[in-house]
PDB file of C-alpha atoms in Angstrom:
ATOM      1  CA  MET H  22      83.966 136.375 113.728  1.00 90.00           C
ATOM      2  CA  GLU H  23      84.469 132.627 114.024  1.00 96.00           C
ATOM      3  CA  LYS H  24      86.998 131.090 111.646  1.00 97.00           C
ATOM      4  CA  ILE H  25      87.115 128.020 109.423  1.00 98.00           C
ATOM      5  CA  LEU H  26      90.381 126.663 108.034  1.00 98.00           C
ATOM      6  CA  ALA H  27      90.422 124.977 104.612  1.00 98.00           C
ATOM      7  CA  THR H  28      93.719 123.205 103.899  1.00 97.00           C
ATOM      8  CA  PRO H  29      93.103 121.636 100.428  1.00 95.00           C
ATOM      9  CA  ARG H  30      94.730 123.917  97.862  1.00 93.00           C
ATOM     10  CA  SER H  31      91.959 123.306  95.342  1.00 92.00           C
ATOM     11  CA  PHE H  32      89.156 124.214  97.767  1.00 94.00           C
ATOM     12  CA  GLY H  33      87.147 127.049  96.221  1.00 92.00           C
ATOM     13  CA  LYS H  34      89.397 127.365  93.158  1.00 89.00           C
ATOM     14  CA  ALA H  35      87.099 125.869  90.511  1.00 84.00           C
ATOM     15  CA  SER H  36      84.186 127.789  92.032  1.00 91.00           C
ATOM     16  CA  ARG H  37      83.940 130.183  94.975  1.00 95.00           C
ATOM     17  CA  GLU H  38      80.587 128.666  95.905  1.00 96.00           C
ATOM     18  CA  PRO H  39      81.846 126.597  98.897  1.00 96.00           C
ATOM     19  CA  ILE H  40      83.697 129.610 100.311  1.00 97.00           C
ATOM     20  CA  GLU H  41      80.625 131.802  99.843  1.00 97.00           C
ATOM     21  CA  MET H  42      78.449 129.163 101.539  1.00 97.00           C
ATOM     22  CA  LEU H  43      80.640 129.344 104.646  1.00 97.00           C
ATOM     23  CA  GLU H  44      80.910 133.142 104.559  1.00 97.00           C
ATOM     24  CA  LYS H  45      77.153 133.501 104.173  1.00 96.00           C
ATOM     25  CA  ALA H  46      76.764 131.435 107.351  1.00 96.00           C
ATOM     26  CA  GLY H  47      78.871 134.022 109.166  1.00 96.00           C
ATOM     27  CA  TYR H  48      82.341 132.463 109.131  1.00 97.00           C
ATOM     28  CA  LYS H  49      85.703 133.851 108.080  1.00 97.00           C
ATOM     29  CA  VAL H  50      87.378 131.323 105.774  1.00 97.00           C
ATOM     30  CA  ILE H  51      91.152 130.874 106.063  1.00 97.00           C
ATOM     31  CA  LEU H  52      92.479 129.229 102.906  1.00 97.00           C
ATOM     32  CA  ASN H  53      95.703 127.190 102.889  1.00 95.00           C
ATOM     33  CA  PRO H  54      98.260 129.751 104.063  1.00 92.00           C
ATOM     34  CA  VAL H  55     101.444 127.931 102.943  1.00 94.00           C
ATOM     35  CA  GLY H  56     100.611 126.686  99.438  1.00 92.00           C
ATOM     36  CA  LYS H  57     101.469 123.060 100.202  1.00 93.00           C
ATOM     37  CA  ILE H  58     100.399 120.187 102.438  1.00 93.00           C
ATOM     38  CA  LEU H  59     100.729 121.514 105.984  1.00 95.00           C
ATOM     39  CA  ASP H  60     103.089 119.714 108.346  1.00 95.00           C
ATOM     40  CA  GLU H  61     102.247 118.993 111.984  1.00 96.00           C
ATOM     41  CA  GLU H  62     103.704 122.212 113.381  1.00 97.00           C
ATOM     42  CA  GLU H  63     101.926 124.329 110.782  1.00 97.00           C
ATOM     43  CA  MET H  64      98.668 122.524 111.539  1.00 97.00           C
ATOM     44  CA  LYS H  65      99.077 123.238 115.255  1.00 97.00           C
ATOM     45  CA  LYS H  66      99.577 126.921 114.482  1.00 96.00           C
ATOM     46  CA  TYR H  67      96.714 127.465 112.068  1.00 96.00           C
ATOM     47  CA  ILE H  68      94.110 125.261 113.755  1.00 96.00           C
ATOM     48  CA  ALA H  69      94.468 126.906 117.159  1.00 95.00           C
ATOM     49  CA  ASP H  70      91.496 129.287 116.966  1.00 94.00           C
ATOM     50  CA  VAL H  71      89.185 127.805 114.316  1.00 97.00           C
ATOM     51  CA  VAL H  72      85.758 126.281 114.953  1.00 97.00           C
ATOM     52  CA  GLY H  73      85.731 124.148 111.823  1.00 98.00           C
ATOM     53  CA  ILE H  74      88.165 122.664 109.353  1.00 98.00           C
ATOM     54  CA  VAL H  75      87.956 121.363 105.793  1.00 98.00           C
ATOM     55  CA  ILE H  76      90.869 118.949 105.770  1.00 97.00           C
ATOM     56  CA  GLY H  77      92.800 117.378 102.920  1.00 94.00           C
ATOM     57  CA  VAL H  78      95.702 115.001 103.539  1.00 92.00           C
ATOM     58  CA  ASP H  79      97.374 117.203 106.159  1.00 95.00           C
ATOM     59  CA  PRO H  80      98.042 115.599 109.586  1.00 96.00           C
ATOM     60  CA  LEU H  81      95.132 115.861 111.999  1.00 97.00           C
ATOM     61  CA  ASN H  82      96.536 113.637 114.722  1.00 97.00           C
ATOM     62  CA  ALA H  83      96.068 113.742 118.490  1.00 97.00           C
ATOM     63  CA  ALA H  84      98.827 116.302 118.999  1.00 97.00           C
ATOM     64  CA  VAL H  85      97.242 118.664 116.465  1.00 97.00           C
ATOM     65  CA  LEU H  86      93.739 118.140 117.848  1.00 97.00           C
ATOM     66  CA  ASP H  87      94.971 118.948 121.341  1.00 96.00           C
ATOM     67  CA  CYS H  88      95.881 122.400 120.002  1.00 96.00           C
ATOM     68  CA  ALA H  89      92.443 122.933 118.479  1.00 95.00           C
ATOM     69  CA  LYS H  90      90.732 124.300 121.567  1.00 94.00           C
ATOM     70  CA  ASN H  91      87.756 125.771 119.687  1.00 96.00           C
ATOM     71  CA  LEU H  92      87.280 123.068 117.068  1.00 97.00           C
ATOM     72  CA  LYS H  93      83.691 121.825 116.761  1.00 97.00           C
ATOM     73  CA  ALA H  94      83.629 120.016 113.383  1.00 98.00           C
ATOM     74  CA  ILE H  95      85.914 118.282 110.863  1.00 98.00           C
ATOM     75  CA  SER H  96      84.960 117.959 107.201  1.00 98.00           C
ATOM     76  CA  LYS H  97      87.167 115.662 105.120  1.00 97.00           C
ATOM     77  CA  TYR H  98      87.695 116.859 101.545  1.00 95.00           C
ATOM     78  CA  GLY H  99      87.616 113.332 100.136  1.00 90.00           C
ATOM     79  CA  VAL H 100      86.913 109.971 101.746  1.00 88.00           C
ATOM     80  CA  GLY H 101      90.216 108.703 103.199  1.00 87.00           C
ATOM     81  CA  THR H 102      90.439 109.445 106.921  1.00 92.00           C
ATOM     82  CA  ASP H 103      93.807 107.824 107.704  1.00 90.00           C
ATOM     83  CA  ASN H 104      95.337 111.264 108.373  1.00 94.00           C
ATOM     84  CA  ILE H 105      92.691 111.977 111.036  1.00 96.00           C
ATOM     85  CA  ASP H 106      92.838 110.535 114.547  1.00 96.00           C
ATOM     86  CA  LEU H 107      89.216 109.438 114.633  1.00 96.00           C
ATOM     87  CA  GLU H 108      89.437 108.108 118.185  1.00 95.00           C
ATOM     88  CA  LYS H 109      90.803 111.416 119.473  1.00 97.00           C
ATOM     89  CA  ALA H 110      88.122 113.329 117.574  1.00 97.00           C
ATOM     90  CA  LYS H 111      85.459 111.082 119.107  1.00 96.00           C
ATOM     91  CA  GLU H 112      86.964 111.565 122.558  1.00 96.00           C
ATOM     92  CA  LEU H 113      86.768 115.337 122.068  1.00 96.00           C
ATOM     93  CA  GLY H 114      83.212 115.120 120.736  1.00 97.00           C
ATOM     94  CA  ILE H 115      84.169 116.490 117.306  1.00 97.00           C
ATOM     95  CA  PRO H 116      82.122 115.017 114.421  1.00 97.00           C
ATOM     96  CA  VAL H 117      83.981 113.961 111.267  1.00 98.00           C
ATOM     97  CA  SER H 118      82.282 113.920 107.846  1.00 97.00           C
ATOM     98  CA  ILE H 119      83.478 112.812 104.400  1.00 96.00           C
ATOM     99  CA  THR H 120      82.538 113.764 100.836  1.00 95.00           C
ATOM    100  CA  ALA H 121      81.420 110.267  99.827  1.00 89.00           C
ATOM    101  CA  GLY H 122      80.907 109.851  96.088  1.00 89.00           C
ATOM    102  CA  ALA H 123      81.926 113.382  95.112  1.00 92.00           C
ATOM    103  CA  ASN H 124      85.117 112.349  93.340  1.00 92.00           C
ATOM    104  CA  SER H 125      84.532 108.667  92.558  1.00 94.00           C
ATOM    105  CA  ASN H 126      84.178 109.093  88.792  1.00 96.00           C
ATOM    106  CA  ALA H 127      87.247 111.312  88.569  1.00 96.00           C
ATOM    107  CA  VAL H 128      89.389 108.807  90.486  1.00 96.00           C
ATOM    108  CA  ALA H 129      88.039 105.858  88.493  1.00 98.00           C
ATOM    109  CA  ASP H 130      88.892 107.720  85.267  1.00 98.00           C
ATOM    110  CA  TYR H 131      92.423 108.394  86.482  1.00 98.00           C
ATOM    111  CA  ALA H 132      92.973 104.816  87.666  1.00 98.00           C
ATOM    112  CA  PHE H 133      91.989 103.606  84.209  1.00 97.00           C
ATOM    113  CA  ALA H 134      94.156 106.279  82.579  1.00 98.00           C
ATOM    114  CA  LEU H 135      97.194 105.119  84.592  1.00 98.00           C
ATOM    115  CA  MET H 136      96.453 101.519  83.647  1.00 98.00           C
ATOM    116  CA  MET H 137      96.248 102.379  79.946  1.00 98.00           C
ATOM    117  CA  ALA H 138      99.339 104.590  80.050  1.00 98.00           C
ATOM    118  CA  CYS H 139     101.396 101.870  81.763  1.00 98.00           C
ATOM    119  CA  ALA H 140     100.208  99.114  79.444  1.00 98.00           C
ATOM    120  CA  ARG H 141     100.864 101.119  76.272  1.00 98.00           C
ATOM    121  CA  ARG H 142     104.003 102.926  77.581  1.00 97.00           C
ATOM    122  CA  VAL H 143     102.433 106.260  76.676  1.00 97.00           C
ATOM    123  CA  THR H 144     104.819 108.496  78.621  1.00 96.00           C
ATOM    124  CA  GLU H 145     107.907 106.625  77.394  1.00 95.00           C
ATOM    125  CA  ILE H 146     106.804 106.782  73.749  1.00 96.00           C
ATOM    126  CA  ASN H 147     105.939 110.467  74.096  1.00 96.00           C
ATOM    127  CA  ALA H 148     109.368 111.269  75.580  1.00 94.00           C
ATOM    128  CA  LYS H 149     111.199 109.423  72.797  1.00 94.00           C
ATOM    129  CA  CYS H 150     109.118 111.072  70.085  1.00 96.00           C
ATOM    130  CA  LYS H 151     109.974 114.490  71.491  1.00 96.00           C
ATOM    131  CA  GLN H 152     113.642 113.499  71.235  1.00 95.00           C
ATOM    132  CA  LYS H 153     112.930 112.556  67.564  1.00 97.00           C
ATOM    133  CA  GLU H 154     113.524 108.878  68.302  1.00 95.00           C
ATOM    134  CA  TRP H 155     110.839 107.697  65.884  1.00 95.00           C
ATOM    135  CA  LYS H 156     110.860 103.961  66.531  1.00 91.00           C
ATOM    136  CA  LYS H 157     108.088 101.544  67.403  1.00 93.00           C
ATOM    137  CA  ILE H 158     107.852 100.253  70.973  1.00 94.00           C
ATOM    138  CA  THR H 159     105.940  97.029  71.471  1.00 96.00           C
ATOM    139  CA  THR H 160     103.585  97.225  74.443  1.00 97.00           C
ATOM    140  CA  THR H 161     100.886  95.065  76.037  1.00 96.00           C
ATOM    141  CA  ASP H 162      97.188  94.615  75.253  1.00 97.00           C
ATOM    142  CA  VAL H 163      94.287  95.869  77.351  1.00 98.00           C
ATOM    143  CA  TYR H 164      91.095  94.789  75.565  1.00 98.00           C
ATOM    144  CA  GLY H 165      89.778  91.413  76.671  1.00 98.00           C
ATOM    145  CA  LYS H 166      92.201  91.005  79.574  1.00 98.00           C
ATOM    146  CA  THR H 167      91.375  90.296  83.241  1.00 98.00           C
ATOM    147  CA  MET H 168      90.977  93.139  85.743  1.00 98.00           C
ATOM    148  CA  GLY H 169      91.396  92.641  89.487  1.00 98.00           C
ATOM    149  CA  ILE H 170      89.906  95.264  91.816  1.00 98.00           C
ATOM    150  CA  LEU H 171      90.934  95.423  95.468  1.00 98.00           C
ATOM    151  CA  GLY H 172      88.136  97.370  97.146  1.00 97.00           C
ATOM    152  CA  LEU H 173      84.711  97.500  95.495  1.00 97.00           C
ATOM    153  CA  GLY H 174      83.424 100.781  96.853  1.00 94.00           C
ATOM    154  CA  ALA H 175      82.200 103.642  94.669  1.00 94.00           C
ATOM    155  CA  ILE H 176      85.567 104.047  92.929  1.00 96.00           C
ATOM    156  CA  GLY H 177      86.130 100.315  92.481  1.00 97.00           C
ATOM    157  CA  LYS H 178      82.653  99.967  90.996  1.00 97.00           C
ATOM    158  CA  GLY H 179      83.442 102.816  88.611  1.00 97.00           C
ATOM    159  CA  VAL H 180      86.618 101.083  87.462  1.00 98.00           C
ATOM    160  CA  ALA H 181      84.647  97.845  86.939  1.00 98.00           C
ATOM    161  CA  LYS H 182      82.207  99.654  84.614  1.00 98.00           C
ATOM    162  CA  ARG H 183      85.074 101.072  82.591  1.00 98.00           C
ATOM    163  CA  ALA H 184      86.777  97.677  82.407  1.00 98.00           C
ATOM    164  CA  GLN H 185      83.630  96.078  81.043  1.00 96.00           C
ATOM    165  CA  GLY H 186      83.658  98.622  78.227  1.00 96.00           C
ATOM    166  CA  PHE H 187      87.008  97.100  77.275  1.00 98.00           C
ATOM    167  CA  GLY H 188      85.579  93.593  77.241  1.00 98.00           C
ATOM    168  CA  MET H 189      87.488  92.661  80.383  1.00 98.00           C
ATOM    169  CA  LYS H 190      86.705  89.897  82.832  1.00 98.00           C
ATOM    170  CA  VAL H 191      86.386  91.555  86.246  1.00 98.00           C
ATOM    171  CA  LEU H 192      87.427  89.988  89.551  1.00 98.00           C
ATOM    172  CA  ALA H 193      87.070  91.925  92.783  1.00 98.00           C
ATOM    173  CA  TYR H 194      87.677  91.706  96.507  1.00 98.00           C
ATOM    174  CA  ASP H 195      85.930  93.627  99.255  1.00 97.00           C
ATOM    175  CA  VAL H 196      85.412  92.950 102.963  1.00 95.00           C
ATOM    176  CA  PHE H 197      81.765  94.001 102.652  1.00 94.00           C
ATOM    177  CA  TRP H 198      80.793  91.901  99.641  1.00 96.00           C
ATOM    178  CA  ASN H 199      77.513  92.609  97.870  1.00 96.00           C
ATOM    179  CA  GLU H 200      76.749  89.457  95.900  1.00 96.00           C
ATOM    180  CA  GLU H 201      73.547  90.877  94.418  1.00 97.00           C
ATOM    181  CA  TYR H 202      75.422  93.879  92.980  1.00 97.00           C
ATOM    182  CA  ALA H 203      78.284  91.699  91.786  1.00 97.00           C
ATOM    183  CA  LYS H 204      76.005  89.258  89.984  1.00 97.00           C
ATOM    184  CA  ALA H 205      74.024  92.061  88.345  1.00 97.00           C
ATOM    185  CA  ASN H 206      77.250  93.632  87.064  1.00 97.00           C
ATOM    186  CA  ASP H 207      79.187  90.508  86.025  1.00 97.00           C
ATOM    187  CA  ILE H 208      81.789  90.893  88.770  1.00 98.00           C
ATOM    188  CA  ILE H 209      83.350  87.740  90.219  1.00 98.00           C
ATOM    189  CA  TYR H 210      84.421  87.534  93.861  1.00 98.00           C
ATOM    190  CA  ALA H 211      88.068  86.608  94.399  1.00 98.00           C
ATOM    191  CA  THR H 212      90.506  86.643  97.298  1.00 98.00           C
ATOM    192  CA  PRO H 213      93.446  89.070  97.097  1.00 98.00           C
ATOM    193  CA  GLU H 214      95.751  86.092  96.432  1.00 98.00           C
ATOM    194  CA  GLU H 215      93.581  84.950  93.519  1.00 98.00           C
ATOM    195  CA  ILE H 216      93.670  88.464  92.097  1.00 98.00           C
ATOM    196  CA  TYR H 217      97.471  88.697  92.421  1.00 98.00           C
ATOM    197  CA  GLN H 218      97.933  85.360  90.687  1.00 98.00           C
ATOM    198  CA  SER H 219      95.423  85.568  87.849  1.00 98.00           C
ATOM    199  CA  CYS H 220      94.862  89.196  86.837  1.00 98.00           C
ATOM    200  CA  ASP H 221      96.524  91.162  84.058  1.00 98.00           C
ATOM    201  CA  PHE H 222      95.633  94.495  85.676  1.00 98.00           C
ATOM    202  CA  ILE H 223      95.326  95.071  89.412  1.00 98.00           C
ATOM    203  CA  THR H 224      93.928  98.298  90.811  1.00 98.00           C
ATOM    204  CA  LEU H 225      93.902  99.267  94.487  1.00 98.00           C
ATOM    205  CA  HIS H 226      90.946 101.046  96.128  1.00 97.00           C
ATOM    206  CA  LEU H 227      91.256 100.124  99.811  1.00 96.00           C
ATOM    207  CA  PRO H 228      91.532 102.531 102.757  1.00 91.00           C
ATOM    208  CA  LEU H 229      94.681 102.644 104.855  1.00 91.00           C
ATOM    209  CA  THR H 230      93.956 100.872 108.143  1.00 91.00           C
ATOM    210  CA  PRO H 231      96.081  98.827 110.561  1.00 92.00           C
ATOM    211  CA  GLU H 232      94.850  95.741 108.672  1.00 94.00           C
ATOM    212  CA  THR H 233      95.768  97.031 105.196  1.00 95.00           C
ATOM    213  CA  LYS H 234      99.089  98.746 106.016  1.00 95.00           C
ATOM    214  CA  ASN H 235     101.813  97.298 103.742  1.00 96.00           C
ATOM    215  CA  MET H 236      99.270  94.707 102.594  1.00 97.00           C
ATOM    216  CA  ILE H 237     101.023  94.524  99.225  1.00 98.00           C
ATOM    217  CA  GLY H 238     104.713  93.723  99.582  1.00 98.00           C
ATOM    218  CA  TYR H 239     107.391  91.845  97.694  1.00 98.00           C
ATOM    219  CA  GLU H 240     105.709  88.476  98.292  1.00 98.00           C
ATOM    220  CA  GLN H 241     102.495  89.758  96.720  1.00 98.00           C
ATOM    221  CA  PHE H 242     104.311  91.290  93.733  1.00 98.00           C
ATOM    222  CA  CYS H 243     106.058  87.967  93.169  1.00 98.00           C
ATOM    223  CA  MET H 244     102.630  86.299  92.916  1.00 98.00           C
ATOM    224  CA  MET H 245     101.701  88.582  90.020  1.00 98.00           C
ATOM    225  CA  LYS H 246     102.268  87.855  86.359  1.00 98.00           C
ATOM    226  CA  PRO H 247     105.440  89.395  84.877  1.00 98.00           C
ATOM    227  CA  THR H 248     103.040  91.012  82.373  1.00 98.00           C
ATOM    228  CA  ALA H 249     100.810  92.519  85.097  1.00 98.00           C
ATOM    229  CA  VAL H 250     100.159  96.227  85.543  1.00 98.00           C
ATOM    230  CA  PHE H 251      99.578  97.476  89.098  1.00 98.00           C
ATOM    231  CA  VAL H 252      97.733 100.737  89.827  1.00 98.00           C
ATOM    232  CA  ASN H 253      97.313 102.568  93.139  1.00 98.00           C
ATOM    233  CA  THR H 254      95.083 105.637  93.417  1.00 97.00           C
ATOM    234  CA  ALA H 255      94.136 104.868  97.041  1.00 95.00           C
ATOM    235  CA  ARG H 256      96.733 105.283  99.786  1.00 93.00           C
ATOM    236  CA  GLY H 257     100.502 104.851  99.701  1.00 93.00           C
ATOM    237  CA  GLY H 258     100.767 103.066 103.021  1.00 93.00           C
ATOM    238  CA  VAL H 259      98.841 100.058 101.712  1.00 97.00           C
ATOM    239  CA  VAL H 260     101.839  99.285  99.486  1.00 98.00           C
ATOM    240  CA  ASP H 261     105.408  98.610 100.614  1.00 97.00           C
ATOM    241  CA  GLU H 262     107.144 101.107  98.324  1.00 97.00           C
ATOM    242  CA  ASP H 263     110.596  99.520  98.685  1.00 97.00           C
ATOM    243  CA  ALA H 264     109.038  96.235  97.571  1.00 98.00           C
ATOM    244  CA  LEU H 265     107.377  97.984  94.625  1.00 98.00           C
ATOM    245  CA  VAL H 266     110.718  99.431  93.522  1.00 98.00           C
ATOM    246  CA  ARG H 267     112.374  96.020  93.777  1.00 98.00           C
ATOM    247  CA  ALA H 268     109.550  94.321  91.858  1.00 98.00           C
ATOM    248  CA  LEU H 269     109.719  96.880  89.053  1.00 98.00           C
ATOM    249  CA  LYS H 270     113.519  96.711  88.827  1.00 98.00           C
ATOM    250  CA  GLU H 271     113.487  92.908  88.749  1.00 98.00           C
ATOM    251  CA  GLY H 272     110.659  92.702  86.226  1.00 97.00           C
ATOM    252  CA  LYS H 273     108.308  90.885  88.582  1.00 98.00           C
ATOM    253  CA  ILE H 274     105.554  93.041  87.054  1.00 98.00           C
ATOM    254  CA  TYR H 275     105.326  94.880  83.735  1.00 98.00           C
ATOM    255  CA  GLY H 276     104.615  98.308  85.144  1.00 98.00           C
ATOM    256  CA  ALA H 277     102.877 100.418  87.762  1.00 98.00           C
ATOM    257  CA  GLY H 278     100.906 103.638  87.959  1.00 98.00           C
ATOM    258  CA  VAL H 279     100.908 105.234  91.413  1.00 98.00           C
ATOM    259  CA  ASP H 280      99.098 108.393  92.494  1.00 97.00           C
ATOM    260  CA  ALA H 281      99.413 107.959  96.275  1.00 95.00           C
ATOM    261  CA  PHE H 282     102.616 107.515  98.255  1.00 95.00           C
ATOM    262  CA  SER H 283     103.372 107.016 101.951  1.00 93.00           C
ATOM    263  CA  SER H 284     104.984 110.470 101.979  1.00 90.00           C
ATOM    264  CA  GLU H 285     104.408 113.095  99.325  1.00 89.00           C
ATOM    265  CA  PRO H 286     106.619 113.836  97.493  1.00 91.00           C
ATOM    266  CA  PRO H 287     108.002 110.341  98.155  1.00 93.00           C
ATOM    267  CA  ALA H 288     111.354 110.109  99.918  1.00 91.00           C
ATOM    268  CA  ASN H 289     112.599 107.002  98.083  1.00 93.00           C
ATOM    269  CA  GLU H 290     114.794 108.438  95.320  1.00 96.00           C
ATOM    270  CA  GLU H 291     114.719 105.187  93.323  1.00 97.00           C
ATOM    271  CA  LEU H 292     111.049 105.774  92.504  1.00 97.00           C
ATOM    272  CA  TYR H 293     112.081 108.690  90.275  1.00 97.00           C
ATOM    273  CA  THR H 294     114.428 106.550  88.171  1.00 96.00           C
ATOM    274  CA  LEU H 295     112.077 103.792  86.993  1.00 97.00           C
ATOM    275  CA  ASP H 296     110.968 103.808  83.362  1.00 94.00           C
ATOM    276  CA  ASN H 297     108.159 101.323  84.091  1.00 97.00           C
ATOM    277  CA  LEU H 298     106.566 103.511  86.780  1.00 98.00           C
ATOM    278  CA  ILE H 299     104.187 106.394  86.080  1.00 98.00           C
ATOM    279  CA  MET H 300     103.873 108.714  89.076  1.00 98.00           C
ATOM    280  CA  GLY H 301     101.025 111.036  90.029  1.00 97.00           C
ATOM    281  CA  SER H 302     100.967 113.849  92.571  1.00 94.00           C
ATOM    282  CA  HIS H 303      97.826 112.588  94.375  1.00 93.00           C
ATOM    283  CA  CYS H 304      95.796 114.290  91.658  1.00 93.00           C
ATOM    284  CA  ALA H 305      93.323 111.566  90.684  1.00 95.00           C
ATOM    285  CA  ALA H 306      90.425 113.561  92.152  1.00 91.00           C
ATOM    286  CA  SER H 307      91.591 116.860  90.680  1.00 89.00           C
ATOM    287  CA  THR H 308      89.105 117.551  87.924  1.00 93.00           C
ATOM    288  CA  THR H 309      86.967 120.654  87.717  1.00 92.00           C
ATOM    289  CA  GLY H 310      83.773 118.680  88.312  1.00 93.00           C
ATOM    290  CA  ALA H 311      85.149 116.665  91.227  1.00 92.00           C
ATOM    291  CA  VAL H 312      86.708 119.716  92.889  1.00 92.00           C
ATOM    292  CA  GLU H 313      83.429 121.619  92.628  1.00 94.00           C
ATOM    293  CA  ALA H 314      81.425 118.690  94.005  1.00 94.00           C
ATOM    294  CA  MET H 315      83.874 118.010  96.855  1.00 94.00           C
ATOM    295  CA  GLY H 316      83.987 121.683  97.774  1.00 96.00           C
ATOM    296  CA  ARG H 317      80.207 122.008  97.942  1.00 96.00           C
ATOM    297  CA  MET H 318      79.776 118.773  99.872  1.00 96.00           C
ATOM    298  CA  ALA H 319      82.609 119.562 102.294  1.00 97.00           C
ATOM    299  CA  ALA H 320      81.085 122.978 103.030  1.00 97.00           C
ATOM    300  CA  GLN H 321      77.588 121.498 103.405  1.00 97.00           C
ATOM    301  CA  ASN H 322      78.872 118.778 105.733  1.00 97.00           C
ATOM    302  CA  LEU H 323      80.731 121.295 107.873  1.00 98.00           C
ATOM    303  CA  LEU H 324      77.722 123.609 108.164  1.00 97.00           C
ATOM    304  CA  LYS H 325      75.513 120.671 109.096  1.00 97.00           C
ATOM    305  CA  SER H 326      77.949 119.577 111.820  1.00 97.00           C
ATOM    306  CA  LEU H 327      78.090 123.157 113.094  1.00 96.00           C
ATOM    307  CA  GLY H 328      74.303 123.357 113.196  1.00 95.00           C
ATOM    308  CA  LYS H 329      74.117 125.982 110.439  1.00 89.00           C
ATOM    309  CA  ALA H 330      72.538 123.907 107.667  1.00 74.00           C
TER     310      ALA H 330
END
């Protein structure tokens, strides 16, 4: 029986439907065998004899793909493909699909939750209350402020809708700008520099590419208001994490909420010591609804690529 490997730990957990879809098509499904993100050597081992893979954020580089002698299709569980060597996959004739739109609302919710939690110091206040330190902590306002969105795809658009519910002025940047959509939704085009300089809240929704790698560094943080809140639910590599630490320590920005790091868990120990940083374990898309939708779509995409749909 031909095998399919599914590395995301949440695949099939909210509902067995995606697993059953693959089994019904005649495949044996191998779920994540190590209970964590697989490293390169583990990927080489477990991908060796599979015909299809549902991939999370585990490395699917050229070295791993060279070990996948039977691989016929790759289905990304999510939309970010920076962990996949797309050129190598193309060279090998292996189609790559993504679950576009399946988790956009969940991630937009979480981005806004991080923004709110940073602005109102929710985790800090909670910790002090549980230590019976019952004192008021003055925080920063959200309603009526200016939101800057870097990347106006499905998630960025979702954040814009939520911001408008808070009476916020919305500025956004995207390489593929849709002026008709922007005008219809009261979104103003701005360059990244204009967003850094003028926005009270800045949220990142760009893919990690050679052009965006370390796009936001110390210089960019210094452009921001000292009252600004920065949120990243996209990819860690777009942000220089050493620069983020320095900016937070020096008070260049008010706070940050980060759900994606360049390595996970992050190696920079200083990140764990900052009171004005709220960290997430790359869990923005981890809601029951999003997991179910991503699982179904990932399975459907894989079956289609394998000619079984």
